[in-house]
Amino acid sequence: MSKLELLKHQIDNMNLRIKNTEVEINMKKNKIIELNSEKEKITTLLNTENELYKQMIKQHDDLLEIQNTTTTNYNQLEEAATTLLEILNSKCGGL
């Protein structure tokens, strides 16, 4: 082989390596894009789940407040009924 042919062969080999490297870079770029897209989907899902969890905690707190109010109201009704019975017993007992 002449020096010129040898140089051409080396250039061809370098070109092939460059093309292979470009293909590999493009594949990795596509994988990165795919992974970023998946990350965005997961982030969106997590944000949605966090918001739902916050709503659930708020609803739980609201239900506890309703339960406490209901218990208080029940106790007041029970006291009122007891007082009313005592009044009725004292009135009827006096007859």
mmCIF file of C-alpha atoms in Angstrom:
data_model
loop_
_atom_site.group_PDB
_atom_site.id
_atom_site.type_symbol
_atom_site.label_atom_id
_atom_site.label_comp_id
_atom_site.label_asym_id
_atom_site.label_seq_id
_atom_site.Cartn_x
_atom_site.Cartn_y
_atom_site.Cartn_z
ATOM 1 C CA MET A 1 0.000 0.000 0.000
ATOM 2 C CA SER A 2 1.144 3.441 -0.783
ATOM 3 C CA LYS A 3 1.248 6.101 1.858
ATOM 4 C CA LEU A 4 -1.704 7.777 0.216
ATOM 5 C CA GLU A 5 -3.757 4.570 0.302
ATOM 6 C CA LEU A 6 -2.726 3.990 3.891
ATOM 7 C CA LEU A 7 -3.779 7.521 4.806
ATOM 8 C CA LYS A 8 -7.094 7.052 3.008
ATOM 9 C CA HIS A 9 -7.648 3.805 4.892
ATOM 10 C CA GLN A 10 -6.921 5.538 8.196
ATOM 11 C CA ILE A 11 -9.306 8.362 7.285
ATOM 12 C CA ASP A 12 -12.017 5.857 6.390
ATOM 13 C CA ASN A 13 -11.514 4.092 9.716
ATOM 14 C CA MET A 14 -11.702 7.395 11.575
ATOM 15 C CA ASN A 15 -14.859 8.321 9.668
ATOM 16 C CA LEU A 16 -16.400 4.997 10.579
ATOM 17 C CA ARG A 17 -15.486 5.502 14.239
ATOM 18 C CA ILE A 18 -16.927 9.011 14.129
ATOM 19 C CA LYS A 19 -20.177 7.718 12.627
ATOM 20 C CA ASN A 20 -20.367 4.957 15.228
ATOM 21 C CA THR A 21 -19.737 7.485 17.988
ATOM 22 C CA GLU A 22 -22.434 9.778 16.551
ATOM 23 C CA VAL A 23 -24.909 6.891 16.503
ATOM 24 C CA GLU A 24 -24.018 6.033 20.090
ATOM 25 C CA ILE A 25 -24.373 9.688 21.163
ATOM 26 C CA ASN A 26 -27.762 9.949 19.452
ATOM 27 C CA MET A 27 -28.947 6.755 21.135
ATOM 28 C CA LYS A 28 -27.843 8.104 24.506
ATOM 29 C CA LYS A 29 -29.508 11.458 23.805
ATOM 30 C CA ASN A 30 -32.760 9.649 22.985
ATOM 31 C CA LYS A 31 -32.461 7.596 26.165
ATOM 32 C CA ILE A 32 -31.893 10.780 28.188
ATOM 33 C CA ILE A 33 -34.957 12.381 26.567
ATOM 34 C CA GLU A 34 -36.978 9.266 27.339
ATOM 35 C CA LEU A 35 -35.783 9.206 30.953
ATOM 36 C CA ASN A 36 -36.520 12.919 31.379
ATOM 37 C CA SER A 37 -40.007 12.385 30.026
ATOM 38 C CA GLU A 38 -40.537 9.507 32.436
ATOM 39 C CA LYS A 39 -39.183 11.650 35.287
ATOM 40 C CA GLU A 40 -41.656 14.416 34.420
ATOM 41 C CA LYS A 41 -44.526 11.924 34.413
ATOM 42 C CA ILE A 42 -43.447 10.553 37.792
ATOM 43 C CA THR A 43 -43.022 14.064 39.202
ATOM 44 C CA THR A 44 -46.505 14.997 38.006
ATOM 45 C CA LEU A 45 -47.935 11.823 39.505
ATOM 46 C CA LEU A 46 -46.172 12.460 42.819
ATOM 47 C CA ASN A 47 -47.434 16.038 42.912
ATOM 48 C CA THR A 48 -50.958 14.804 42.272
ATOM 49 C CA GLU A 49 -50.618 12.164 44.983
ATOM 50 C CA ASN A 50 -49.269 14.770 47.418
ATOM 51 C CA GLU A 51 -52.221 17.049 46.726
ATOM 52 C CA LEU A 52 -54.657 14.172 47.222
ATOM 53 C CA TYR A 53 -52.919 13.268 50.480
ATOM 54 C CA LYS A 54 -53.165 16.886 51.683
ATOM 55 C CA GLN A 55 -56.880 16.870 50.840
ATOM 56 C CA MET A 56 -57.326 13.589 52.677
ATOM 57 C CA ILE A 57 -55.591 14.992 55.781
ATOM 58 C CA LYS A 58 -57.795 18.109 55.602
ATOM 59 C CA GLN A 59 -60.930 15.967 55.280
ATOM 60 C CA HIS A 60 -59.780 13.842 58.217
ATOM 61 C CA ASP A 61 -59.298 16.960 60.321
ATOM 62 C CA ASP A 62 -62.722 18.224 59.252
ATOM 63 C CA LEU A 63 -64.298 14.888 60.189
ATOM 64 C CA LEU A 64 -62.620 14.983 63.601
ATOM 65 C CA GLU A 65 -64.022 18.460 64.152
ATOM 66 C CA ILE A 66 -67.492 17.261 63.107
ATOM 67 C CA GLN A 67 -67.158 14.276 65.428
ATOM 68 C CA ASN A 68 -66.184 16.534 68.338
ATOM 69 C CA THR A 69 -69.076 18.903 67.593
ATOM 70 C CA THR A 70 -71.492 15.981 67.325
ATOM 71 C CA THR A 71 -70.272 14.552 70.637
ATOM 72 C CA THR A 72 -70.636 17.948 72.306
ATOM 73 C CA ASN A 73 -74.145 18.370 70.873
ATOM 74 C CA TYR A 74 -75.124 14.867 71.998
ATOM 75 C CA ASN A 75 -73.842 15.562 75.528
ATOM 76 C CA GLN A 76 -75.781 18.840 75.644
ATOM 77 C CA LEU A 77 -78.949 17.058 74.471
ATOM 78 C CA GLU A 78 -78.446 14.357 77.070
ATOM 79 C CA GLU A 79 -78.006 16.963 79.811
ATOM 80 C CA ALA A 80 -81.085 18.859 78.593
ATOM 81 C CA ALA A 81 -83.136 15.640 78.531
ATOM 82 C CA THR A 82 -81.971 14.720 82.030
ATOM 83 C CA THR A 83 -82.849 18.189 83.294
ATOM 84 C CA LEU A 84 -86.243 18.017 81.596
ATOM 85 C CA LEU A 85 -86.921 14.612 83.182
ATOM 86 C CA GLU A 86 -85.917 15.957 86.568
ATOM 87 C CA ILE A 87 -88.268 18.924 86.123
ATOM 88 C CA LEU A 88 -91.109 16.662 84.996
ATOM 89 C CA ASN A 89 -90.494 14.278 87.902
ATOM 90 C CA SER A 90 -90.489 17.120 90.384
ATOM 91 C CA LYS A 91 -93.726 18.563 88.909
ATOM 92 C CA CYS A 92 -95.444 15.197 88.688
ATOM 93 C CA GLY A 93 -94.177 14.170 92.079
ATOM 94 C CA GLY A 94 -95.726 17.328 93.544
ATOM 95 C CA LEU A 95 -99.204 16.530 92.175
#
